[in-house]
Amino acid sequence: MDVKLDPSRDDLPLLANTGHILVKHYVLDLDVDFKSQIIEGSIVLFFEPGNRFKKQSSSIEETCQSESNEACKFRMPEPCHNPVTHTSTFSSKMGYDGFSVCGKGVKDTSGKDGNHDNWEQASGISSSKYCCDTGNHGSEDFLLVLDCCDLSVLKVEEVDVAAVPGIEKFARSPTLTVVSEELRNQIIRELVTLPADRWREQLDYYARCSQAPGCGELLFDTDTWSLQIRKTGTQAATDFPHAIRIRYRTKPQGRSVTWTSDQSGRPCVYTMGSPINNRALFPCQEPPVAMSTWQATVRAAASFVVLMSGENSAKPTQLHEGCSSWHYYVTMPMPASTFTIAVGSWAEMKPETCLSNDLATERSLSSSEADFRYVGVCGHMEYPCRFQNASATTQEIIPHRVFAPVCLKGACQETLLRLIPPCLSAAHSVLGTHPFSRLDVLIVPANFPSLGMASPHIIFLSQSTLTGMSHLCGTRLCHEIAHAWFGLAIGARDWTEEWLSEGFATHLEDVFWARAQQLAPREAQEQQELRACLRWRRLQDEVRNSPEEMQVLRPNKEETGCVSDSGSSVIKHGLNPEKAFMQVHYLKGYFLLRFLAKRLGDDTYFSFLRKFVHTFHGQLILSQDFLQMLLENIPEEKRLELSVENIFRDWLESSGIPQPLQRERGAAAACGLARRVSAEVAKWIRVNRRPRKRKRRETEEVFEKVRHRWCELVVKHRYTKAYKDVERFLQEDQNVIRHN
C-alpha cells in the first residue's frame, strides 16, 4: 500500500485501517542500547474489529470515498499460492503438538534498510501491487495496515493466547473445545471488554498473553509510511488474528526519538514531539480514533532512569549486574501519539527545605468554588475514571516528581519545585478533577525544540524555563498542565483542529498563573491584558509573514473529521517544516476563547467549561461539539449574532486577523500595566539615541559574537565556511528560536 504522495505536498499520511479493525492495547517489551543507538524488542497488539466512530452523513461518506479512490489507484494483490499449514489441533493443557511456519525455509530477505519483508518471497506478491482498500472483497485476504516509518521489522507472528494457563475462563462458548483461530479470537474479545473494575486482572492477562508462544508467522511488508500484514486465507477483519507480535528495531536516524547528550554530557534518548509522532518508535495506529491502552517493560543499563507515560511511579528492578528493568502501564484509552518515553541519567530533584509560602501550596476553596462534580455517567468508553472517584475529585495537588541532570539541581530547587504545587492547585480550582493520577516533570536536553510538551502523566520542560524569575517557568508549567484537560483527556478527532488543544492551553495558562500567584482581581486582569497585547502583536507579525493557507484553524472545513472507508486520511500541512515554528493555532484560538469568555462573563464561561470537561473527558471532539454546547448554555440576550456558522466563518475557516478581533483590539484601551511598559520602552529608546562614548573593543567583540545574530548573517550572506556554526546552533539551542 505504497501511497504515492506528491513530493511537492507536505501532508502527513495516516494509513492505518482503523475503519476495519482497532488496536485496544499494546504491550511493549524493549531494550535500549546507547552504544548502537537502537531500541529493539517486540510489541504485542490486541485487536477488536470495527470502529465505533461512524460517518456523520452519506454526503461526507461519498466525498471521503471519492477522495480515497482517487488517492489509491493500485492493483489488487494476487492470491497467495504458498499454502500455510495451520496449527495442529490441541488443548491448552497439552501444549503444542507442532506447527508449520508460513514461509518456512525462505531465506532472510532483509534489504539494505534492515527490513525483513517476507511477503514477496513467500507469496510472489510485488509490493507495487498492494491495494489501498483493505476491507473484505470476496476472495482477497484482509490486509492489516499499521502506521510505521524508520523501523526494521524482523518478524510478525500470531500469538497463541490459548496456551496461557487459566485463560480458558475467557472461552465462553462450550462448543469451542479445540484450539482454533475462533477460540483465540473469542478469548481476546472477552479480554478487551472486561469491565473497568477488573483492570488489574486485565493488565495481568495482557502481560501473560504477550509472553505466549507464537503459532504461525504472518506475511508482511513495509513501505515509506506503513507496515502491511495479512494471513493467507483470512478474508475478513473479524477472522484476522486478534493478537499479533511484531519483533522490530528502531534506527539511529529514526524521527520519533532523539539520541543526544544531556546538560551533564551523559547520553540520553527521548521522544521530542516529532511531526510523524511515534510511528518510528513502534508500529501503531496513529489516527486519533484508535484510542488504546498500553503497558511497557523497558530494559537499560542500571545507571539510567526510564520515564514514560504511565499511571504508576515505576521503580527499577535489577535483572542482573549492570541492567535494570522498568514497567509502566496506562488504563485510560488514548491515541498512540500521546505515548512518551525518556531514558537518561536523570536525578530526582527534591526540595532541601520546606517550600516557602510566597506561592501557597494549599488553598481552602469556598463551597461554590469546589463544587465541580456533576451527577451522571461518563460518556466515554469504559475505563477506571477519576471523575467518578470521590477522593480524586477533591485532590487539588496530585503526586508529582521532578527529574533533571544533576548539574541543574540548584536551578530546579530555586525555581521549578516550588511552582508545581500552586500551579496544580490553581488548575484544579478552575477546571476541577485532575484527569491523571500523578505527574513527572523532566528537564530535557538543550536540543529540545520548544519550551514544553505535555503527555499523559509526564511533562517535558526546556532548561530555558529555569532562567530568570519564576514568571517564564510558571506560565509554561501552567500551559502544559492545562493540556492534561485539553489535548489529552479531551482530544481533537481531526488533528488539523490544533486550536482545540493549543488555543485552550494558551488561554488557560493566564488564568492558572494568576491564581497560582494569588493576584487580586484587578492585578490579574492587568497582567492578562498585557499578555493579550503581546500576543496581539505576535499574531499580527505571524499573519504578515506566513502563507495564508497555514493561517486557517479549520482547513478541511466541512470535511473536518472525514476519513476514507478504511479509516485512512492525511493531516494537512503535517510535514511542512514551517508549521513547527508557527503560533497561529495558539494565538487565534486564544483570542477566540477570550472573546467568548468576555461575551459570557468569566464566571459563566468557566462554569460552562467545567461542565464541558465533565461531559467530554475521555473523548475526541470537533470544533462544533464545543461551540454547540457553549451556545446552548448562553442566555438568549448574550448570544446576539453568535452562531456556529458565524464563528466558523469569522474565526476558524478564514486566514488573516478575524474581523471581530480587529474591532475589539481597535476599540480597546491599553491597561495601566501596558501603559507603564510602553513608557519604559520609550524611555530606553530615548536613552539609546543619546551620544555615547565608544565602548572598549573587547565589549564590541562580545556583542559581535552573539550566536543568534551571527547565524542570521551567515545564512543571509551564504557564508558556507560557517554553516557548521548554524548547524550547531540549531541542534543545541532550538528553544531560543521556537515556542510551543
XYZ file of C-alpha atoms in Angstrom:
740
model
C 0.000 0.000 0.000
C 2.629 2.456 -1.121
C 0.593 5.647 -1.405
C 2.290 7.867 -3.980
C 2.444 11.180 -2.166
C 3.145 14.246 -4.251
C 6.650 15.380 -3.191
C 5.524 18.993 -3.529
C 2.865 18.405 -0.852
C 3.521 18.469 2.853
C 0.593 16.454 4.231
C 1.252 13.645 6.710
C -0.450 10.336 5.790
C -2.336 8.307 8.398
C -2.678 4.938 6.685
C -3.856 2.599 9.461
C -7.171 0.999 8.503
C -8.967 1.880 11.725
C -12.308 1.646 9.937
C -11.912 -2.138 9.835
C -10.001 -3.054 12.989
C -8.833 -1.215 16.104
C -5.913 -1.768 18.463
C -7.259 -1.870 22.012
C -3.999 -2.489 23.883
C -0.234 -2.500 23.266
C 2.334 -4.480 25.246
C 5.883 -3.289 24.581
C 8.988 -5.214 25.625
C 12.078 -3.206 24.722
C 15.841 -2.978 25.239
C 17.621 0.381 24.974
C 21.193 0.217 23.655
C 23.057 3.526 23.765
C 26.135 2.141 22.074
C 24.275 1.307 18.856
C 21.556 3.960 19.424
C 18.878 1.340 18.828
C 15.748 0.326 20.719
C 14.942 -3.313 19.999
C 12.296 -5.749 21.137
C 8.711 -6.681 20.481
C 5.244 -5.241 20.617
C 2.052 -7.287 21.000
C -1.133 -5.743 19.657
C -4.603 -6.782 20.849
C -7.380 -6.006 18.347
C -11.095 -5.510 18.222
C -12.680 -5.468 14.741
C -14.806 -2.463 13.809
C -14.758 1.265 14.511
C -17.175 2.955 16.867
C -16.750 6.293 15.054
C -19.187 6.235 12.125
C -19.700 8.648 9.250
C -21.876 11.631 10.134
C -23.754 11.720 6.831
C -23.944 9.982 3.489
C -22.620 13.099 1.731
C -19.468 13.074 3.824
C -19.078 9.360 3.193
C -19.391 9.850 -0.543
C -16.887 12.706 -0.536
C -14.381 10.741 1.503
C -14.838 7.634 -0.627
C -14.195 9.555 -3.838
C -11.037 11.046 -2.350
C -9.928 7.605 -1.211
C -10.450 6.121 -4.665
C -8.533 8.955 -6.268
C -5.565 8.567 -3.921
C -5.384 4.774 -4.016
C -5.301 3.522 -7.610
C -3.391 0.293 -7.060
C -3.813 -3.228 -8.380
C -5.368 -5.853 -6.194
C -2.938 -8.393 -4.729
C -2.828 -11.750 -6.429
C -3.831 -14.817 -4.421
C -1.052 -16.402 -2.392
C -0.045 -19.757 -3.900
C 2.171 -20.774 -0.998
C -0.185 -22.575 1.398
C 0.206 -22.155 5.138
C -0.071 -25.198 7.327
C -2.198 -24.206 10.283
C -1.505 -25.049 13.875
C -2.331 -28.587 14.833
C -5.331 -29.225 16.999
C -4.511 -29.391 20.697
C -5.894 -28.480 24.065
C -4.457 -25.644 26.123
C -3.413 -28.193 28.748
C -1.480 -30.328 26.291
C 0.570 -27.502 24.787
C 1.927 -27.647 21.243
C 1.809 -30.682 19.011
C 3.830 -28.904 16.326
C 3.105 -26.297 13.695
C 4.398 -25.043 10.368
C 5.608 -21.506 9.888
C 4.398 -19.501 6.931
C 7.321 -19.037 4.574
C 9.290 -21.817 6.239
C 12.652 -22.354 4.601
C 12.686 -18.926 2.939
C 15.979 -17.097 3.239
C 16.314 -13.779 5.035
C 15.109 -11.154 2.580
C 16.436 -8.240 4.545
C 17.178 -5.248 2.359
C 19.723 -2.535 2.825
C 17.455 -0.710 5.220
C 17.238 -3.700 7.529
C 13.593 -4.537 6.851
C 12.897 -8.269 6.733
C 9.942 -8.307 4.363
C 8.656 -11.872 3.990
C 5.755 -11.019 1.703
C 7.201 -11.082 -1.810
C 9.313 -14.186 -1.432
C 6.698 -16.188 0.452
C 3.780 -15.339 -1.787
C 5.151 -13.938 -5.020
C 3.300 -10.669 -4.484
C 5.085 -7.495 -5.544
C 4.862 -4.605 -3.111
C 3.806 -2.378 -6.007
C 0.540 -4.317 -6.269
C -0.917 -3.506 -2.846
C -4.493 -2.443 -2.669
C -5.445 0.704 -0.803
C -8.886 -0.539 0.238
C -8.108 -3.167 2.840
C -11.610 -4.428 3.514
C -13.174 -7.719 2.509
C -13.596 -8.071 -1.271
C -14.668 -11.620 -1.971
C -11.693 -13.945 -2.207
C -8.948 -11.495 -1.277
C -7.156 -11.679 2.056
C -7.791 -8.992 4.650
C -4.872 -6.571 4.895
C -3.953 -5.031 8.250
C -2.221 -1.672 7.798
C -0.258 -0.023 10.608
C 1.489 3.343 10.580
C 5.220 2.647 10.531
C 8.326 4.550 9.491
C 12.094 4.261 10.025
C 11.760 0.806 11.617
C 13.387 -2.522 10.784
C 10.615 -5.103 11.134
C 12.129 -8.530 11.752
C 9.165 -10.853 12.267
C 5.384 -10.826 12.601
C 3.517 -13.735 14.163
C 0.194 -14.711 15.605
C 0.175 -15.163 19.382
C -1.292 -18.358 20.809
C -3.167 -16.822 23.733
C -4.927 -20.159 24.288
C -1.667 -21.529 25.703
C -1.798 -19.140 28.703
C -2.651 -21.023 31.935
C -6.063 -20.024 33.295
C -7.135 -18.285 30.099
C -9.863 -20.853 29.486
C -12.268 -18.827 31.649
C -12.495 -16.328 28.792
C -13.640 -19.039 26.371
C -17.375 -18.583 26.884
C -18.625 -20.996 24.240
C -18.742 -24.651 25.329
C -18.698 -25.697 21.664
C -15.142 -24.455 21.190
C -13.242 -27.344 22.732
C -10.222 -27.385 20.406
C -7.687 -24.659 19.882
C -8.535 -22.689 16.762
C -8.431 -19.176 15.386
C -12.022 -18.744 16.504
C -11.173 -19.747 20.083
C -8.156 -17.432 20.288
C -10.179 -14.513 18.921
C -13.018 -15.212 21.326
C -10.569 -15.084 24.250
C -9.266 -11.686 23.131
C -12.792 -10.342 22.595
C -13.636 -11.259 26.186
C -10.350 -9.853 27.493
C -10.566 -6.434 25.825
C -14.156 -5.924 27.022
C -13.620 -6.671 30.722
C -15.344 -4.088 32.960
C -13.277 -1.232 34.355
C -13.266 -2.586 37.909
C -11.267 -5.607 36.674
C -8.457 -3.524 35.170
C -5.722 -5.158 37.262
C -6.784 -8.613 36.119
C -6.985 -7.342 32.552
C -3.435 -5.936 32.634
C -2.163 -9.165 34.150
C -3.657 -11.272 31.372
C -2.429 -8.854 28.711
C 1.078 -9.375 30.093
C 0.666 -13.161 30.211
C -0.689 -13.288 26.682
C 2.191 -11.172 25.414
C 4.588 -13.874 26.644
C 2.669 -16.714 24.985
C 4.406 -18.580 22.142
C 3.764 -17.810 18.519
C 1.572 -20.068 16.417
C 2.483 -19.121 12.882
C 4.289 -16.323 11.107
C 2.252 -13.779 9.175
C 3.100 -12.256 5.809
C 4.217 -8.656 5.989
C 5.802 -5.868 4.002
C 6.784 -2.262 4.630
C 6.860 0.908 2.612
C 7.733 4.514 3.441
C 4.808 5.113 5.776
C 3.263 1.785 6.721
C 3.541 -1.867 7.687
C 1.083 -4.227 5.954
C 0.250 -7.643 7.434
C -2.003 -10.439 6.237
C -2.776 -14.068 6.922
C -3.374 -16.316 3.937
C -6.987 -17.403 3.708
C -8.288 -14.807 6.188
C -10.684 -12.609 4.264
C -12.396 -10.532 6.965
C -11.200 -8.365 9.824
C -13.354 -10.360 12.237
C -11.376 -13.508 11.381
C -7.937 -11.879 11.421
C -5.798 -12.853 14.467
C -6.796 -10.622 17.373
C -3.326 -10.810 18.969
C -0.103 -10.477 16.972
C 3.530 -9.976 17.942
C 5.910 -7.778 15.943
C 9.639 -8.050 16.517
C 11.461 -4.962 15.358
C 14.222 -2.466 16.000
C 14.422 1.288 15.611
C 17.037 3.044 13.508
C 19.522 5.598 14.874
C 18.178 8.169 12.422
C 14.541 7.379 13.225
C 12.490 10.549 13.553
C 10.333 9.643 16.575
C 13.170 9.587 19.112
C 16.287 11.701 19.563
C 19.612 10.323 20.746
C 21.678 13.062 22.327
C 23.559 14.120 25.482
C 22.098 15.911 28.472
C 23.454 19.079 30.060
C 25.961 16.979 32.039
C 27.308 15.367 28.876
C 25.714 11.975 29.532
C 23.863 10.061 26.780
C 20.066 10.044 26.702
C 17.178 9.362 24.341
C 13.647 10.740 24.339
C 10.570 11.352 22.197
C 10.590 15.036 21.322
C 7.221 15.556 19.655
C 8.147 14.640 16.092
C 5.728 15.586 13.284
C 5.491 11.856 12.475
C 4.583 11.093 16.113
C 5.517 7.588 17.365
C 5.483 5.519 14.173
C 9.314 5.400 14.168
C 9.263 4.110 17.756
C 6.756 1.270 17.314
C 4.241 0.142 14.648
C 0.867 1.525 15.649
C -2.427 3.019 14.588
C -1.800 6.757 14.511
C -5.304 8.138 13.750
C -6.693 9.654 16.952
C -9.826 7.466 16.800
C -7.607 4.470 17.614
C -7.706 5.111 21.350
C -5.892 2.360 23.222
C -4.239 1.492 26.494
C -0.683 0.227 26.887
C 1.902 -1.263 29.177
C 5.629 -1.369 28.605
C 8.697 -3.051 30.046
C 11.938 -1.273 29.189
C 15.430 -2.538 29.989
C 18.513 -0.344 30.097
C 21.866 -0.122 31.856
C 21.449 0.246 35.604
C 22.838 3.792 35.557
C 19.850 5.045 33.547
C 16.376 6.148 34.621
C 13.397 5.305 32.406
C 10.469 7.746 32.450
C 7.299 7.115 30.499
C 3.620 7.912 30.079
C 2.308 5.721 32.876
C -0.075 5.774 35.825
C 2.435 4.161 38.173
C 5.605 5.733 39.568
C 7.830 2.925 38.355
C 10.896 1.792 40.273
C 13.750 -0.204 38.712
C 14.040 -3.959 39.057
C 17.589 -5.267 38.845
C 17.755 -8.153 36.372
C 21.463 -8.859 36.555
C 24.569 -6.870 37.275
C 24.542 -3.672 35.279
C 20.976 -3.995 33.893
C 17.614 -2.809 35.226
C 14.022 -3.125 34.080
C 11.223 -0.549 34.338
C 7.493 -1.212 33.906
C 4.704 1.316 33.239
C 1.030 0.996 32.340
C -1.944 3.165 31.324
C -5.631 2.235 31.750
C -7.175 5.339 30.165
C -7.536 4.824 26.384
C -5.672 7.493 24.410
C -4.195 7.893 20.916
C -0.839 6.165 20.410
C 0.668 9.538 19.511
C 0.494 10.557 23.187
C 2.918 7.807 24.278
C 6.194 9.290 25.549
C 9.475 7.838 26.787
C 12.738 9.326 28.068
C 15.814 7.359 29.124
C 18.816 9.072 30.645
C 20.954 9.659 33.716
C 18.291 11.806 35.302
C 18.300 12.542 39.029
C 15.135 13.083 41.025
C 15.082 16.608 42.407
C 13.721 17.099 45.895
C 13.457 20.314 47.932
C 16.181 20.689 50.543
C 13.822 22.524 52.894
C 10.112 23.070 53.264
C 8.595 25.066 50.449
C 8.162 28.776 51.117
C 4.733 30.318 51.452
C 5.092 33.013 48.803
C 3.133 30.802 46.424
C 0.737 28.778 48.551
C 0.667 25.047 48.030
C -2.758 24.583 49.544
C -5.867 26.703 49.229
C -9.185 26.434 51.002
C -11.934 26.837 48.429
C -15.419 28.107 49.029
C -18.210 25.603 48.622
C -19.333 27.136 45.325
C -15.781 27.119 44.007
C -15.210 23.484 44.964
C -18.495 22.116 43.598
C -17.164 20.598 40.388
C -18.857 17.230 40.373
C -21.769 16.623 38.061
C -24.235 13.825 38.559
C -24.378 11.293 35.766
C -22.452 8.603 33.970
C -19.356 9.480 31.944
C -19.809 9.495 28.174
C -16.518 7.827 27.258
C -15.672 4.162 26.713
C -15.323 2.291 29.970
C -12.115 2.699 31.993
C -11.223 3.449 35.663
C -12.171 7.141 35.562
C -11.051 9.678 38.177
C -14.158 11.783 37.543
C -16.198 9.009 39.177
C -13.834 8.758 42.159
C -14.940 10.949 45.062
C -11.468 11.276 46.587
C -9.913 12.102 43.212
C -12.371 14.910 42.504
C -11.245 16.803 45.611
C -7.499 16.204 45.142
C -6.040 19.645 44.428
C -2.413 18.547 44.123
C -1.628 15.189 42.554
C 1.611 13.336 43.441
C 4.497 14.640 41.364
C 8.225 14.187 40.819
C 10.893 16.301 39.112
C 13.829 14.849 37.166
C 16.799 16.632 35.612
C 20.552 16.281 35.094
C 22.436 16.741 38.355
C 24.030 19.961 37.104
C 20.567 21.638 37.101
C 19.725 20.710 40.680
C 20.149 24.240 42.018
C 18.005 25.818 39.322
C 15.244 23.235 39.830
C 15.193 23.756 43.586
C 15.208 27.521 43.250
C 12.500 27.818 40.597
C 10.601 24.731 39.482
C 9.995 22.676 42.623
C 8.130 25.393 44.485
C 5.927 26.236 41.491
C 4.380 22.839 40.782
C 2.028 22.616 43.824
C 0.402 26.051 43.402
C 0.049 25.589 39.649
C -1.633 22.194 40.099
C -3.895 23.631 42.771
C -4.810 26.595 40.567
C -5.697 24.292 37.675
C -7.958 22.257 39.957
C -9.687 25.403 41.201
C -10.560 26.346 37.619
C -11.393 23.006 35.939
C -11.908 20.539 38.765
C -10.781 16.911 38.764
C -7.249 16.241 37.526
C -7.668 13.702 34.696
C -4.392 11.940 35.571
C -3.386 10.489 38.920
C 0.237 11.646 39.003
C 2.815 13.786 37.197
C 6.511 13.606 36.344
C 8.311 16.734 35.129
C 11.577 16.287 33.213
C 14.062 18.992 32.242
C 15.040 17.756 28.796
C 18.331 18.274 26.924
C 19.307 21.583 25.345
C 18.360 20.419 21.831
C 14.671 20.164 22.789
C 12.950 22.291 20.118
C 10.318 24.028 22.276
C 9.647 25.332 25.756
C 7.497 22.406 26.821
C 5.490 19.342 25.828
C 2.737 17.532 27.720
C 1.983 13.810 27.580
C -0.068 11.565 29.874
C 1.481 11.684 33.356
C 4.660 13.460 32.189
C 5.711 16.961 31.117
C 8.920 17.897 29.310
C 10.274 21.378 30.086
C 13.107 23.231 28.420
C 16.057 24.331 30.531
C 15.260 27.867 29.322
C 12.260 27.955 31.673
C 14.609 27.780 34.668
C 16.356 31.078 33.893
C 15.460 34.459 35.350
C 12.437 34.981 37.565
C 9.652 32.446 38.089
C 7.294 34.015 35.529
C 8.522 32.114 32.450
C 8.649 28.804 34.289
C 5.267 29.361 35.918
C 3.394 30.301 32.760
C 4.924 27.471 30.745
C 4.182 24.968 33.512
C 0.571 26.178 33.622
C 0.319 25.821 29.837
C 1.472 22.192 29.926
C -0.707 21.373 32.948
C -3.712 22.716 31.002
C -3.031 20.120 28.305
C -3.998 17.399 30.783
C -7.590 18.502 30.149
C -7.364 19.950 26.625
C -5.173 17.890 24.332
C -5.031 14.683 26.381
C -8.220 13.965 28.348
C -10.142 15.755 25.600
C -8.524 15.384 22.188
C -9.230 16.628 18.684
C -10.775 14.000 16.427
C -9.155 15.770 13.468
C -5.551 16.817 14.122
C -5.872 19.811 11.823
C -8.007 21.378 14.565
C -4.950 22.020 16.681
C -6.554 25.068 18.246
C -8.733 22.771 20.382
C -5.573 21.882 22.260
C -3.224 24.846 21.957
C -5.809 27.625 21.987
C -7.299 26.311 25.219
C -3.900 25.784 26.866
C -2.786 29.312 25.932
C -5.976 30.857 27.285
C -5.924 28.809 30.478
C -2.244 29.393 31.271
C -3.003 33.041 32.122
C -5.923 32.076 34.356
C -3.982 29.324 36.141
C -0.908 31.511 36.647
C -2.908 34.415 38.079
C -4.479 32.062 40.620
C -1.155 30.398 41.410
C 0.262 33.847 42.259
C -2.906 34.663 44.249
C -3.236 38.001 42.469
C -6.023 40.401 43.292
C -8.692 40.529 40.541
C -7.542 43.933 39.223
C -3.894 42.894 39.207
C -4.734 39.618 37.458
C -6.754 41.481 34.833
C -3.894 43.877 34.116
C -1.384 41.044 33.798
C -3.662 39.174 31.409
C -4.319 42.313 29.355
C -0.583 42.904 28.990
C -0.103 39.357 27.734
C -3.006 39.881 25.330
C -1.225 42.958 23.943
C 1.957 40.957 23.385
C 0.063 38.113 21.701
C -1.811 40.583 19.510
C 1.467 41.932 18.173
C 2.808 38.433 17.678
C -0.316 37.393 15.764
C -0.063 40.441 13.517
C 3.571 39.604 12.748
C 2.739 35.988 12.022
C -0.123 36.823 9.688
C 2.141 39.172 7.744
C 4.925 36.615 7.416
C 3.248 33.236 6.862
C 1.376 31.557 3.985
C -2.357 32.281 4.075
C -3.331 28.623 3.800
C -1.476 27.878 7.042
C -3.347 30.581 8.984
C -6.662 28.689 8.870
C -7.692 26.875 12.060
C -10.155 24.549 10.317
C -8.535 23.956 6.918
C -10.697 20.957 5.980
C -13.884 22.970 6.562
C -16.998 20.791 6.073
C -14.783 17.731 5.570
C -13.205 18.087 9.013
C -13.183 14.688 10.703
C -13.744 12.932 7.389
C -11.735 9.795 6.651
C -11.813 7.148 3.946
C -13.869 3.987 4.358
C -10.776 2.184 5.660
C -10.088 4.969 8.182
C -7.016 6.393 6.440
C -6.567 10.148 5.994
C -3.935 12.858 5.833
C -3.000 15.683 8.188
C -2.946 18.854 6.130
C 0.495 20.541 6.303
C 1.567 17.921 8.854
C 5.058 17.642 7.335
C 5.556 21.296 6.461
C 8.728 22.421 8.293
C 7.295 25.931 8.750
C 4.408 24.604 10.800
C 6.644 23.720 13.728
C 7.519 27.392 14.166
C 4.032 28.846 13.711
C 1.856 30.136 16.538
C -1.369 30.829 14.678
C -3.338 27.939 16.253
C -2.226 29.090 19.690
C -2.951 32.775 19.127
C -6.178 32.782 17.105
C -7.555 30.026 19.321
C -6.609 32.036 22.414
C -8.289 35.196 21.129
C -11.437 33.268 20.151
C -11.792 31.819 23.655
C -11.012 35.195 25.220
C -13.712 36.742 23.022
C -16.250 34.106 24.102
C -15.333 34.422 27.790
C -15.867 38.185 27.619
C -19.223 37.728 25.919
C -20.444 35.346 28.643
C -18.576 36.790 31.590
C -15.790 34.848 33.303
C -17.972 33.220 35.944
C -20.458 31.892 33.394
C -17.757 30.846 30.948
C -15.625 28.865 33.394
C -18.682 27.274 34.970
C -19.600 26.093 31.472
C -16.027 24.927 30.842
C -16.136 22.671 33.908
C -19.416 21.233 32.643
C -17.887 20.693 29.195
C -14.878 18.903 30.694
C -17.145 16.602 32.669
C -19.214 15.834 29.569
C -16.401 15.195 27.090
C -13.389 13.949 29.075
C -12.036 10.696 27.689
C -13.442 11.524 24.249
C -12.463 13.096 20.935
C -14.204 16.241 19.743
C -14.575 18.541 16.757
C -14.950 22.321 16.950
C -18.727 22.119 16.610
C -19.003 19.908 19.706
C -17.567 22.696 21.851
C -19.323 25.583 20.098
C -22.765 23.972 20.012
C -22.680 23.110 23.700
C -21.393 26.604 24.532
C -24.161 28.369 22.599
C -26.770 26.147 24.208
C -25.553 27.426 27.579
C -25.539 31.127 26.647
C -28.604 33.126 27.671
C -30.529 34.382 24.619
C -29.772 38.024 25.411
C -25.993 37.380 25.287
C -25.915 35.441 22.027
C -26.593 38.433 19.745
C -25.195 37.306 16.365
C -23.216 34.362 17.690
C -23.741 31.079 15.869
C -21.599 28.092 14.991
C -21.685 29.127 11.335
C -20.577 32.698 12.092
C -17.732 31.536 14.320
C -16.592 29.083 11.634
C -16.658 31.867 9.048
C -15.023 34.636 11.094
C -12.551 32.704 13.233
C -11.851 29.159 12.075
C -12.162 28.975 8.295
C -10.535 32.232 7.184
C -6.944 33.390 7.046
C -5.681 36.653 8.469
C -6.996 38.504 11.511
C -10.631 37.710 12.390
C -12.867 40.764 11.935
C -14.341 40.592 15.465
C -10.803 40.610 16.870
C -9.788 43.606 14.754
C -12.789 45.562 16.024
C -12.090 44.557 19.627
C -8.390 45.480 19.541
C -9.128 48.737 17.747
C -11.548 49.814 20.474
C -9.539 48.500 23.427
C -7.716 50.993 25.614
C -4.326 49.944 26.935
C -4.398 48.805 30.538
C -2.333 50.568 33.182
C 0.378 47.909 33.170
C 0.667 48.057 29.385
C 0.961 51.865 29.526
C 3.770 51.615 32.078
C 5.611 49.095 29.898
C 5.213 51.333 26.849
C 6.538 54.299 28.800
C 9.545 52.268 29.939
C 10.280 51.180 26.372
C 10.034 54.780 25.132
C 12.424 55.909 27.861
C 15.089 53.407 26.837
C 14.680 54.292 23.175
C 15.462 57.895 24.087
C 18.436 56.824 26.167
C 19.844 54.751 23.325
C 19.629 57.704 20.958
C 21.895 59.865 23.121
C 25.534 60.198 22.063
C 27.621 57.636 23.901
C 31.302 57.142 24.430
C 32.846 54.479 22.260
C 32.952 51.224 24.207
C 36.064 49.204 24.542
C 36.957 46.901 21.664
C 36.538 43.858 23.903
C 32.879 44.697 24.573
C 32.192 45.224 20.877
C 33.716 41.825 20.076
C 31.448 40.131 22.635
C 28.324 41.618 21.022
C 29.596 40.749 17.552
C 29.659 37.074 18.533
C 26.080 36.731 19.766
C 25.178 33.356 18.277
C 21.720 34.084 17.025
C 22.696 37.212 15.085
C 25.823 35.529 13.784
C 23.782 32.674 12.336
C 21.397 35.103 10.679
C 24.305 36.818 8.946
C 25.833 33.508 7.913
C 22.615 32.420 6.238
C 21.888 35.819 4.718
C 25.318 36.107 3.091
C 25.674 32.372 2.355
C 28.944 32.194 4.213
C 29.415 28.452 3.729
C 32.511 28.225 5.911
C 30.367 28.975 8.972
C 27.456 26.642 8.185
C 28.737 24.328 10.931
C 28.044 27.137 13.430
C 24.449 27.310 12.212
C 24.083 23.518 12.431
C 25.451 23.507 15.969
C 23.132 26.335 16.999
C 20.038 24.563 15.619
C 20.980 21.308 17.324
C 21.858 22.744 20.720
C 19.722 25.843 21.186
C 16.448 25.381 19.345
C 14.443 26.536 22.333
C 15.846 30.037 21.813
C 14.085 30.399 18.456
C 10.872 28.436 18.895
C 7.948 28.387 21.306
C 5.484 25.536 21.591
